[in-house]
Amino acid sequence: MEKITKGRRMSEDFLDDEKLLQATEVQSLGNFIKRFTINPKHKRKNSMESGMYISKEAVDKRNKKLAPKVPESKEKCKLVLPDGTEVELSILEGTLGPKMIDVRDLYAKTGMFTFDPGYTASGSCVSAITYIDGGKGQLLYRGYKIEDLAANCTFIESCFLLLYGELPTAAELSDFEERVKDEMLVHEKLKDFFKGFNPKAHPMAIMCSVIGALSSFYHEDLDIEDPKQRERVAIQLIAKFPTLAAFSFRTSMGLPMVYPRRDLSYIENFLHMMFSDPMDTEAVIEPVMTEALDKILLLHADHEQNASTSTVRIAGSSKANPFACISAGIASLWGPAHGGANQACIEMLQEIGETENIPKYIEKAKDKNDPFRIMGFGHRVYKNFDPRATVMAKMCKKVVETMDTRNQEMLSIALELEKIALEDEYFIKRKLYPNVDFYSGIVLQELSIPTNMFTVIFALARTIGWVCQWKEMMSEDVLKIGRPRQLYVGETCREFVSIHDR
């Protein structure tokens, strides 16, 4: 069935998409403009190629398949209380990783809660997205090794994998890339936000604000209970983040904002919007720059239940606007204990200055009374080696071959520091191996990314992980609002004293 509207033939799948756009009042600006293009290759395909996105049945089926389920317990354990009472608790086992004791009914059975600051020994959710085995140095995206993905996929392919659970076919990838490009434009009114920031504002402060501000454009008619709309939110976040990140950088530099181009890839578009010279329209992006940034984003796309991801989940558990939830994740990532490690590595290498100074700084790092620390070694999760570091080290050396002398000297310091540290008993005993941040900072610096933008790049990469974790949580049959407990050590109940008697 087809309908004629103003001389234009529209098929049912197109009309279905139209209804969704009207329902949310957020028509894709890129797709709207593209409808009037004279270039046939940029017209939206109204074929079954786009069916995986448009068909409600396809979306519902995929949502049901990807929704994680708590496995049935096959084992029990007993907890013996001080008074001798025995409490039986279920043991849960996933497809990979340690077993977990199910304490959901612990309070009902014992009147007690568990105490676990930082949740380092507690499972807060079930998930099928990312798996880390710190002892083996293993990181999996939807079951695929990070090394295999880095060697054979692009970042946008990994986005598709994390979002839909499977690697895309060539046709699916092409259509996905087109949908992302359709969403890369932002409303012109959103640009006005940037005018209000102090010229010296940190880019992460700007990103917290403008990503949160997207909720004012996508809120009233956004139904987060609808799997189809949740998928669209995910694509919008993936698409708009590089545009807004580039805007924040150019605002801080006093440069004019640059719009994305349909003929460029996702990574090329970001670099184009960041560094485009308004006086040189013929400038081209070096392939090695595109490859290096693509690797960095892919390696940081998701990383299990870390601080920022848990922040997104906690915020989302109240059914808050998803753009506000991602803004909360950005705020968490901004903390130096989470997202600022690669910047700290660069500052450390700059402080060391020359390879001859390395032994002195190694000794300073061993001194408990000295505040100096070797940054980029060791990881809270990886106790053997960081698999991302192996990939990043190769990419770093490749980039170095084309970069300036200053950064070549910095890499020489980094490589010598790595060599000495890996042979030192102090580092070996404590299993302090180079992590991904040790090399990524050098690469970002060579790409001319300012150090205050390093964490923004991290956030750009992690956005797909955040939104997939939010989307997965929203797909569960029962959504429980996050409500941690506390061990109260304050005053007991006291009698109120009138102000005249105090």
Short mmCIF file of C-alpha atoms in Angstrom, two decimals:
data_model
loop_
_atom_site.label_atom_id
_atom_site.label_comp_id
_atom_site.label_asym_id
_atom_site.label_seq_id
_atom_site.Cartn_x
_atom_site.Cartn_y
_atom_site.Cartn_z
CA MET A 1 0.00 0.00 0.00
CA GLU A 2 1.28 3.43 -0.88
CA LYS A 3 0.03 6.95 -0.34
CA ILE A 4 0.53 10.04 -2.51
CA THR A 5 1.42 13.16 -0.51
CA LYS A 6 2.36 16.40 -2.29
CA GLY A 7 3.55 14.53 -5.33
CA ARG A 8 5.79 12.22 -3.33
CA ARG A 9 5.14 8.49 -3.01
CA MET A 10 5.64 7.12 0.48
CA SER A 11 5.66 3.44 1.36
CA GLU A 12 4.25 1.96 4.55
CA ASP A 13 7.62 1.59 6.24
CA PHE A 14 8.35 5.25 5.53
CA LEU A 15 4.96 6.27 6.93
CA ASP A 16 5.63 4.16 10.03
CA ASP A 17 8.87 6.06 10.56
CA GLU A 18 7.01 9.33 10.00
CA LYS A 19 4.52 8.49 12.75
CA LEU A 20 7.36 7.81 15.18
CA LEU A 21 9.00 11.11 14.33
CA GLN A 22 5.75 13.01 14.77
CA ALA A 23 5.06 11.23 18.06
CA THR A 24 8.39 12.33 19.51
CA GLU A 25 8.53 15.76 17.83
CA VAL A 26 12.18 15.09 17.02
CA GLN A 27 12.49 14.62 13.31
CA SER A 28 16.03 13.81 12.26
CA LEU A 29 17.43 17.06 10.87
CA GLY A 30 19.85 15.23 8.61
CA ASN A 31 17.16 13.00 7.15
CA PHE A 32 14.82 15.99 6.72
CA ILE A 33 17.42 17.92 4.72
CA LYS A 34 18.40 14.83 2.76
CA ARG A 35 14.86 14.38 1.44
CA PHE A 36 15.37 17.43 -0.75
CA THR A 37 18.84 16.56 -1.99
CA ILE A 38 19.53 16.23 -5.69
CA ASN A 39 22.15 13.55 -5.02
CA PRO A 40 20.40 10.15 -5.48
CA LYS A 41 22.91 8.24 -3.35
CA HIS A 42 21.96 10.29 -0.29
CA LYS A 43 18.23 9.56 -0.46
CA ARG A 44 16.84 7.31 2.28
CA LYS A 45 16.18 3.78 1.12
CA ASN A 46 12.58 2.73 1.77
CA SER A 47 13.35 -0.95 1.37
CA MET A 48 13.57 -3.94 3.64
CA GLU A 49 17.24 -3.04 4.16
CA SER A 50 15.99 -0.56 6.75
CA GLY A 51 13.45 -3.02 8.14
CA MET A 52 15.55 -3.90 11.19
CA TYR A 53 15.14 -0.33 12.42
CA ILE A 54 11.60 0.48 11.24
CA SER A 55 9.67 -2.73 11.86
CA LYS A 56 8.15 -2.74 15.36
CA GLU A 57 8.08 -6.53 15.32
CA ALA A 58 11.80 -6.69 14.54
CA VAL A 59 12.61 -4.23 17.32
CA ASP A 60 10.45 -6.05 19.89
CA LYS A 61 11.97 -9.41 18.95
CA ARG A 62 15.51 -8.04 19.25
CA ASN A 63 14.71 -6.30 22.53
CA LYS A 64 13.38 -9.56 24.00
CA LYS A 65 16.46 -11.47 22.82
CA LEU A 66 18.91 -8.94 24.28
CA ALA A 67 17.13 -8.49 27.62
CA PRO A 68 19.29 -10.20 30.27
CA LYS A 69 17.75 -12.78 32.59
CA VAL A 70 18.80 -13.76 36.09
CA PRO A 71 19.78 -17.45 35.82
CA GLU A 72 18.03 -20.03 37.96
CA SER A 73 19.93 -21.10 41.03
CA LYS A 74 21.32 -24.65 40.99
CA GLU A 75 23.31 -24.44 44.22
CA LYS A 76 22.76 -23.25 47.78
CA CYS A 77 25.04 -22.14 50.59
CA LYS A 78 24.50 -21.60 54.30
CA LEU A 79 25.22 -18.51 56.35
CA VAL A 80 25.66 -19.17 60.07
CA LEU A 81 24.71 -16.21 62.28
CA PRO A 82 26.32 -15.51 65.70
CA ASP A 83 23.30 -17.03 67.49
CA GLY A 84 23.75 -20.26 65.55
CA THR A 85 20.86 -19.65 63.15
CA GLU A 86 21.53 -21.05 59.68
CA VAL A 87 20.28 -19.13 56.64
CA GLU A 88 20.16 -20.72 53.21
CA LEU A 89 21.12 -18.49 50.28
CA SER A 90 21.05 -19.20 46.56
CA ILE A 91 24.18 -19.22 44.40
CA LEU A 92 23.93 -17.78 40.89
CA GLU A 93 26.23 -18.68 38.00
CA GLY A 94 26.56 -16.74 34.75
CA THR A 95 28.09 -17.92 31.48
CA LEU A 96 31.50 -16.57 32.51
CA GLY A 97 33.05 -15.23 35.69
CA PRO A 98 32.81 -15.99 39.42
CA LYS A 99 29.64 -17.32 40.99
CA MET A 100 27.59 -14.92 43.10
CA ILE A 101 25.67 -15.35 46.34
CA ASP A 102 22.14 -14.03 45.92
CA VAL A 103 21.50 -11.74 48.91
CA ARG A 104 18.30 -10.12 47.65
CA ASP A 105 16.29 -11.74 50.45
CA LEU A 106 19.04 -11.52 53.09
CA TYR A 107 17.34 -8.76 55.09
CA ALA A 108 14.03 -10.60 55.11
CA LYS A 109 15.76 -13.71 56.46
CA THR A 110 18.26 -12.13 58.87
CA GLY A 111 17.36 -8.49 59.45
CA MET A 112 20.87 -7.61 58.20
CA PHE A 113 22.37 -5.94 55.13
CA THR A 114 25.81 -6.45 53.54
CA PHE A 115 28.55 -3.81 53.84
CA ASP A 116 30.57 -3.24 50.66
CA PRO A 117 31.86 0.34 50.08
CA GLY A 118 32.46 0.94 46.39
CA TYR A 119 30.48 -2.21 45.52
CA THR A 120 33.78 -3.98 44.79
CA ALA A 121 32.37 -7.37 45.81
CA SER A 122 28.74 -6.90 44.83
CA GLY A 123 26.89 -7.58 41.60
CA SER A 124 24.43 -4.77 40.93
CA CYS A 125 22.86 -6.18 37.77
CA VAL A 126 22.82 -8.92 35.16
CA SER A 127 24.33 -7.95 31.82
CA ALA A 128 25.21 -9.55 28.49
CA ILE A 129 27.21 -6.69 26.98
CA THR A 130 30.81 -6.72 28.22
CA TYR A 131 32.89 -9.21 30.18
CA ILE A 132 36.28 -8.70 31.85
CA ASP A 133 38.55 -11.39 33.29
CA GLY A 134 41.21 -9.38 35.09
CA GLY A 135 43.32 -12.42 35.92
CA LYS A 136 43.57 -13.51 32.28
CA GLY A 137 43.76 -9.99 30.88
CA GLN A 138 40.61 -10.57 28.82
CA LEU A 139 37.99 -8.12 27.57
CA LEU A 140 34.98 -9.25 25.51
CA TYR A 141 32.36 -7.19 23.68
CA ARG A 142 29.28 -9.41 23.22
CA GLY A 143 31.60 -12.42 23.40
CA TYR A 144 34.22 -11.16 20.93
CA LYS A 145 37.82 -10.56 22.06
CA ILE A 146 38.82 -6.91 22.04
CA GLU A 147 42.01 -7.80 20.14
CA ASP A 148 40.01 -9.39 17.29
CA LEU A 149 37.63 -6.45 17.08
CA ALA A 150 40.47 -3.92 17.10
CA ALA A 151 42.24 -5.79 14.30
CA ASN A 152 39.19 -6.24 12.07
CA CYS A 153 36.47 -3.71 12.93
CA THR A 154 35.90 0.01 13.05
CA PHE A 155 34.48 1.87 16.03
CA ILE A 156 31.11 2.27 14.32
CA GLU A 157 30.99 -1.52 13.76
CA SER A 158 31.62 -2.05 17.46
CA CYS A 159 28.77 0.40 18.19
CA PHE A 160 26.45 -1.77 16.09
CA LEU A 161 27.70 -4.89 17.88
CA LEU A 162 27.17 -3.47 21.35
CA LEU A 163 23.77 -2.04 20.45
CA TYR A 164 22.30 -5.00 18.53
CA GLY A 165 24.26 -7.95 19.89
CA GLU A 166 25.69 -9.15 16.55
CA LEU A 167 28.28 -7.96 14.05
CA PRO A 168 26.63 -6.22 11.07
CA THR A 169 26.48 -7.39 7.49
CA ALA A 170 27.82 -4.94 4.89
CA ALA A 171 24.28 -3.75 4.11
CA GLU A 172 23.38 -3.36 7.80
CA LEU A 173 26.56 -1.42 8.51
CA SER A 174 25.98 0.92 5.56
CA ASP A 175 22.42 1.62 6.67
CA PHE A 176 23.50 2.09 10.30
CA GLU A 177 26.19 4.58 9.29
CA GLU A 178 23.60 6.47 7.26
CA ARG A 179 21.21 6.65 10.21
CA VAL A 180 24.00 7.94 12.44
CA LYS A 181 24.86 10.65 9.91
CA ASP A 182 21.19 11.62 9.73
CA GLU A 183 21.34 12.40 13.47
CA MET A 184 24.68 14.24 13.59
CA LEU A 185 23.15 17.68 13.11
CA VAL A 186 21.92 19.45 16.25
CA HIS A 187 19.16 21.99 16.61
CA GLU A 188 20.42 25.52 15.98
CA LYS A 189 18.96 26.68 19.29
CA LEU A 190 21.30 24.29 21.06
CA LYS A 191 24.24 26.26 19.67
CA ASP A 192 23.10 29.23 21.75
CA PHE A 193 24.07 27.30 24.88
CA PHE A 194 27.71 27.57 23.91
CA LYS A 195 27.57 31.38 23.90
CA GLY A 196 26.89 31.42 27.62
CA PHE A 197 30.01 29.58 28.71
CA ASN A 198 33.14 31.26 29.98
CA PRO A 199 35.76 31.13 27.18
CA LYS A 200 38.04 29.29 29.63
CA ALA A 201 35.40 26.73 30.61
CA HIS A 202 36.64 23.14 30.75
CA PRO A 203 35.27 21.12 27.79
CA MET A 204 33.91 18.48 30.19
CA ALA A 205 31.91 21.17 32.01
CA ILE A 206 30.44 22.17 28.65
CA MET A 207 29.67 18.56 27.71
CA CYS A 208 27.91 17.87 31.01
CA SER A 209 25.68 20.85 30.31
CA VAL A 210 24.90 20.46 26.61
CA ILE A 211 24.29 16.70 26.69
CA GLY A 212 21.94 17.28 29.61
CA ALA A 213 20.37 20.13 27.65
CA LEU A 214 19.44 17.69 24.87
CA SER A 215 16.75 16.46 27.25
CA SER A 216 14.96 19.81 26.76
CA PHE A 217 14.67 18.98 23.06
CA TYR A 218 13.79 15.31 23.56
CA HIS A 219 11.61 14.89 26.62
CA GLU A 220 7.85 15.54 26.73
CA ASP A 221 6.83 12.97 24.14
CA LEU A 222 9.75 10.58 24.54
CA ASP A 223 8.48 7.21 25.71
CA ILE A 224 11.41 5.32 27.25
CA GLU A 225 9.16 2.27 27.69
CA ASP A 226 9.09 1.88 23.89
CA PRO A 227 12.05 -0.22 22.65
CA LYS A 228 11.90 1.48 19.27
CA GLN A 229 12.31 4.93 20.79
CA ARG A 230 15.10 3.69 23.05
CA GLU A 231 17.02 2.53 19.96
CA ARG A 232 16.55 5.92 18.37
CA VAL A 233 17.84 7.64 21.52
CA ALA A 234 20.93 5.43 21.35
CA ILE A 235 21.64 6.43 17.75
CA GLN A 236 21.01 10.10 18.55
CA LEU A 237 23.56 10.01 21.38
CA ILE A 238 26.19 8.23 19.27
CA ALA A 239 25.65 10.74 16.47
CA LYS A 240 25.36 14.04 18.33
CA PHE A 241 28.16 13.55 20.82
CA PRO A 242 31.04 14.13 18.34
CA THR A 243 29.28 17.22 16.96
CA LEU A 244 28.79 18.71 20.43
CA ALA A 245 32.29 17.68 21.55
CA ALA A 246 33.81 19.46 18.54
CA PHE A 247 31.62 22.49 19.22
CA SER A 248 32.87 22.61 22.82
CA PHE A 249 36.49 22.50 21.66
CA ARG A 250 36.06 25.23 19.04
CA THR A 251 34.12 27.38 21.51
CA SER A 252 37.00 27.19 23.99
CA MET A 253 39.41 28.15 21.17
CA GLY A 254 37.26 30.98 19.79
CA LEU A 255 36.93 29.21 16.44
CA PRO A 256 33.78 29.06 14.28
CA MET A 257 31.71 25.91 14.61
CA VAL A 258 31.95 23.38 11.78
CA TYR A 259 29.14 21.10 10.66
CA PRO A 260 29.46 17.38 9.81
CA ARG A 261 29.66 16.24 6.19
CA ARG A 262 27.80 13.30 4.71
CA ASP A 263 30.77 12.19 2.59
CA LEU A 264 33.00 11.63 5.64
CA SER A 265 33.11 8.66 8.00
CA TYR A 266 32.23 8.96 11.70
CA ILE A 267 35.86 9.46 12.77
CA GLU A 268 36.71 11.69 9.82
CA ASN A 269 33.71 13.86 10.62
CA PHE A 270 34.84 14.35 14.21
CA LEU A 271 38.36 15.32 13.15
CA HIS A 272 36.91 17.57 10.43
CA MET A 273 34.64 19.36 12.94
CA MET A 274 37.54 19.69 15.39
CA PHE A 275 40.31 20.95 13.14
CA SER A 276 38.77 22.25 9.92
CA ASP A 277 40.49 25.45 8.80
CA PRO A 278 37.93 27.98 7.48
CA MET A 279 40.70 29.45 5.31
CA ASP A 280 41.76 26.13 3.79
CA THR A 281 38.88 24.12 2.33
CA GLU A 282 41.23 21.67 0.59
CA ALA A 283 42.86 20.30 3.74
CA VAL A 284 42.64 16.51 4.08
CA ILE A 285 42.67 14.23 7.11
CA GLU A 286 45.67 11.93 7.36
CA PRO A 287 44.57 8.26 7.32
CA VAL A 288 46.84 7.41 10.27
CA MET A 289 45.02 10.02 12.39
CA THR A 290 41.67 8.48 11.53
CA GLU A 291 42.94 4.96 12.28
CA ALA A 292 44.49 5.98 15.59
CA LEU A 293 41.40 7.76 16.89
CA ASP A 294 39.20 4.90 15.70
CA LYS A 295 41.29 2.45 17.74
CA ILE A 296 41.12 4.63 20.85
CA LEU A 297 37.33 4.90 20.66
CA LEU A 298 36.87 1.17 20.00
CA LEU A 299 39.10 0.19 22.93
CA HIS A 300 37.17 2.46 25.33
CA ALA A 301 33.63 1.73 24.09
CA ASP A 302 32.53 -0.21 27.18
CA HIS A 303 34.11 -1.66 30.29
CA GLU A 304 31.58 -3.47 32.46
CA GLN A 305 30.12 -1.82 35.59
CA ASN A 306 32.65 0.96 36.22
CA ALA A 307 31.92 4.19 38.14
CA SER A 308 30.41 6.18 35.26
CA THR A 309 28.42 3.24 33.88
CA SER A 310 27.01 2.52 37.33
CA THR A 311 26.15 6.23 37.60
CA VAL A 312 24.19 6.05 34.34
CA ARG A 313 22.36 2.94 35.57
CA ILE A 314 21.52 4.47 38.96
CA ALA A 315 20.20 7.64 37.31
CA GLY A 316 18.29 5.60 34.74
CA SER A 317 16.73 3.38 37.39
CA SER A 318 14.47 6.30 38.35
CA LYS A 319 13.31 6.42 34.70
CA ALA A 320 15.02 9.77 34.20
CA ASN A 321 15.46 11.25 30.74
CA PRO A 322 18.24 9.24 29.01
CA PHE A 323 20.15 12.36 27.95
CA ALA A 324 20.23 13.48 31.59
CA CYS A 325 21.47 10.00 32.56
CA ILE A 326 24.36 10.22 30.10
CA SER A 327 25.16 13.69 31.43
CA ALA A 328 25.47 12.13 34.89
CA GLY A 329 27.88 9.56 33.44
CA ILE A 330 29.99 12.35 31.94
CA ALA A 331 30.19 14.03 35.34
CA SER A 332 31.40 10.79 36.93
CA LEU A 333 33.96 10.21 34.19
CA TRP A 334 35.32 13.73 34.67
CA GLY A 335 36.77 12.76 38.05
CA PRO A 336 40.56 12.34 37.93
CA ALA A 337 40.32 8.89 39.52
CA HIS A 338 38.27 7.67 36.55
CA GLY A 339 38.75 9.43 33.22
CA GLY A 340 41.85 11.53 33.68
CA ALA A 341 44.52 8.82 33.67
CA ASN A 342 45.90 9.40 30.16
CA GLN A 343 46.30 13.11 30.86
CA ALA A 344 48.17 12.23 34.07
CA CYS A 345 50.48 9.96 32.03
CA ILE A 346 51.41 12.80 29.67
CA GLU A 347 52.09 15.14 32.59
CA MET A 348 54.26 12.44 34.23
CA LEU A 349 56.34 11.92 31.06
CA GLN A 350 56.76 15.68 30.74
CA GLU A 351 57.96 15.85 34.35
CA ILE A 352 60.51 13.06 33.79
CA GLY A 353 61.80 15.01 30.79
CA GLU A 354 64.68 12.76 29.67
CA THR A 355 65.42 9.03 29.66
CA GLU A 356 68.42 9.66 31.93
CA ASN A 357 66.03 10.76 34.67
CA ILE A 358 63.99 7.55 34.69
CA PRO A 359 65.97 5.67 37.39
CA LYS A 360 65.60 8.63 39.73
CA TYR A 361 61.83 8.75 39.21
CA ILE A 362 61.54 4.98 39.60
CA GLU A 363 63.07 5.33 43.06
CA LYS A 364 60.77 8.26 43.86
CA ALA A 365 57.77 6.08 42.96
CA LYS A 366 58.95 3.38 45.39
CA ASP A 367 59.26 5.88 48.24
CA LYS A 368 56.03 5.89 50.25
CA ASN A 369 56.82 9.39 51.52
CA ASP A 370 57.24 10.82 48.02
CA PRO A 371 54.03 12.02 46.30
CA PHE A 372 55.33 11.04 42.83
CA ARG A 373 53.66 8.00 41.26
CA ILE A 374 54.25 6.17 37.98
CA MET A 375 51.03 6.75 36.08
CA GLY A 376 49.67 4.33 33.48
CA PHE A 377 50.83 1.17 35.29
CA GLY A 378 48.47 -1.27 36.95
CA HIS A 379 44.69 -1.41 36.84
CA ARG A 380 41.96 -1.96 39.40
CA VAL A 381 40.53 -4.83 37.33
CA TYR A 382 43.39 -6.22 35.22
CA LYS A 383 45.88 -8.08 37.42
CA ASN A 384 47.99 -9.55 34.62
CA PHE A 385 47.96 -7.21 31.64
CA ASP A 386 45.53 -4.84 29.97
CA PRO A 387 44.62 -6.34 26.55
CA ARG A 388 43.82 -2.85 25.27
CA ALA A 389 47.37 -1.72 26.04
CA THR A 390 48.84 -4.28 23.63
CA VAL A 391 46.72 -2.89 20.78
CA MET A 392 47.38 0.72 21.75
CA ALA A 393 51.14 0.17 22.00
CA LYS A 394 51.26 -0.99 18.36
CA MET A 395 49.13 1.94 17.24
CA CYS A 396 51.26 4.36 19.21
CA LYS A 397 54.47 3.19 17.52
CA LYS A 398 52.79 3.44 14.12
CA VAL A 399 51.71 7.01 14.79
CA VAL A 400 55.15 7.94 16.10
CA GLU A 401 56.71 7.19 12.73
CA THR A 402 54.86 10.15 11.26
CA MET A 403 55.00 12.59 14.15
CA ASP A 404 57.24 15.43 15.32
CA THR A 405 60.50 15.12 17.24
CA ARG A 406 59.04 16.35 20.54
CA ASN A 407 56.57 13.46 20.72
CA GLN A 408 59.18 10.97 19.50
CA GLU A 409 61.25 11.89 22.54
CA MET A 410 58.22 11.43 24.78
CA LEU A 411 57.63 7.96 23.34
CA SER A 412 61.30 7.10 23.87
CA ILE A 413 60.89 8.01 27.54
CA ALA A 414 57.70 5.93 27.74
CA LEU A 415 59.30 2.87 26.13
CA GLU A 416 62.39 3.06 28.33
CA LEU A 417 60.23 3.53 31.41
CA GLU A 418 58.18 0.49 30.41
CA LYS A 419 61.33 -1.60 29.86
CA ILE A 420 62.89 -0.69 33.21
CA ALA A 421 59.65 -1.08 35.16
CA LEU A 422 58.85 -4.51 33.69
CA GLU A 423 62.28 -5.76 34.79
CA ASP A 424 62.04 -4.26 38.29
CA GLU A 425 61.02 -6.65 41.08
CA TYR A 426 58.99 -3.90 42.76
CA PHE A 427 56.65 -3.65 39.77
CA ILE A 428 56.65 -7.37 39.00
CA LYS A 429 55.68 -8.33 42.55
CA ARG A 430 52.78 -5.85 42.53
CA LYS A 431 51.71 -6.86 39.00
CA LEU A 432 52.05 -3.30 37.75
CA TYR A 433 51.92 -3.54 33.95
CA PRO A 434 51.28 -0.75 31.42
CA ASN A 435 47.59 -0.07 30.84
CA VAL A 436 45.86 1.50 27.85
CA ASP A 437 46.26 5.03 29.25
CA PHE A 438 50.04 4.72 29.16
CA TYR A 439 50.00 4.91 25.36
CA SER A 440 46.72 6.61 24.45
CA GLY A 441 47.80 9.97 25.86
CA ILE A 442 50.79 10.11 23.51
CA VAL A 443 48.59 9.26 20.54
CA LEU A 444 46.00 11.89 21.46
CA GLN A 445 48.70 14.49 21.84
CA GLU A 446 50.08 13.70 18.40
CA LEU A 447 46.57 14.10 16.98
CA SER A 448 46.76 17.68 18.34
CA ILE A 449 44.05 16.95 20.90
CA PRO A 450 44.58 19.36 23.84
CA THR A 451 45.02 17.63 27.19
CA ASN A 452 41.80 19.14 28.54
CA MET A 453 39.97 17.33 25.71
CA PHE A 454 41.38 13.88 26.58
CA THR A 455 38.49 13.03 28.89
CA VAL A 456 36.00 14.31 26.31
CA ILE A 457 37.45 11.78 23.85
CA PHE A 458 37.02 9.10 26.53
CA ALA A 459 33.39 10.17 26.97
CA LEU A 460 32.85 10.12 23.20
CA ALA A 461 34.02 6.51 23.14
CA ARG A 462 32.11 5.45 26.24
CA THR A 463 28.77 6.97 25.17
CA ILE A 464 27.86 3.82 23.23
CA GLY A 465 28.62 1.70 26.31
CA TRP A 466 26.59 3.96 28.59
CA VAL A 467 23.55 4.03 26.34
CA CYS A 468 23.68 0.26 25.74
CA GLN A 469 23.83 -0.37 29.49
CA TRP A 470 20.90 2.02 30.02
CA LYS A 471 18.96 0.40 27.19
CA GLU A 472 19.66 -3.10 28.58
CA MET A 473 18.49 -2.08 32.04
CA MET A 474 15.29 -0.58 30.61
CA SER A 475 14.55 -3.84 28.78
CA GLU A 476 14.41 -5.92 31.97
CA ASP A 477 11.05 -7.27 33.09
CA VAL A 478 11.36 -5.61 36.50
CA LEU A 479 13.18 -2.29 36.88
CA LYS A 480 14.14 -1.54 40.47
CA ILE A 481 15.28 1.93 41.45
CA GLY A 482 18.81 2.01 42.84
CA ARG A 483 18.78 2.33 46.63
CA PRO A 484 22.07 1.45 48.40
CA ARG A 485 22.08 1.01 52.17
CA GLN A 486 24.39 2.48 54.78
CA LEU A 487 26.00 1.55 58.09
CA TYR A 488 24.90 4.43 60.26
CA VAL A 489 27.45 5.61 62.87
CA GLY A 490 25.90 8.95 63.83
CA GLU A 491 24.11 10.05 66.99
CA THR A 492 21.31 7.92 68.40
CA CYS A 493 17.86 9.45 68.94
CA ARG A 494 18.19 12.62 71.07
CA GLU A 495 15.77 14.88 72.91
CA PHE A 496 15.19 18.24 71.24
CA VAL A 497 16.53 21.24 73.18
CA SER A 498 14.86 24.65 72.79
CA ILE A 499 17.07 27.45 71.49
CA HIS A 500 16.70 29.28 74.79
CA ASP A 501 18.15 26.31 76.70
CA ARG A 502 21.17 25.56 74.45
#
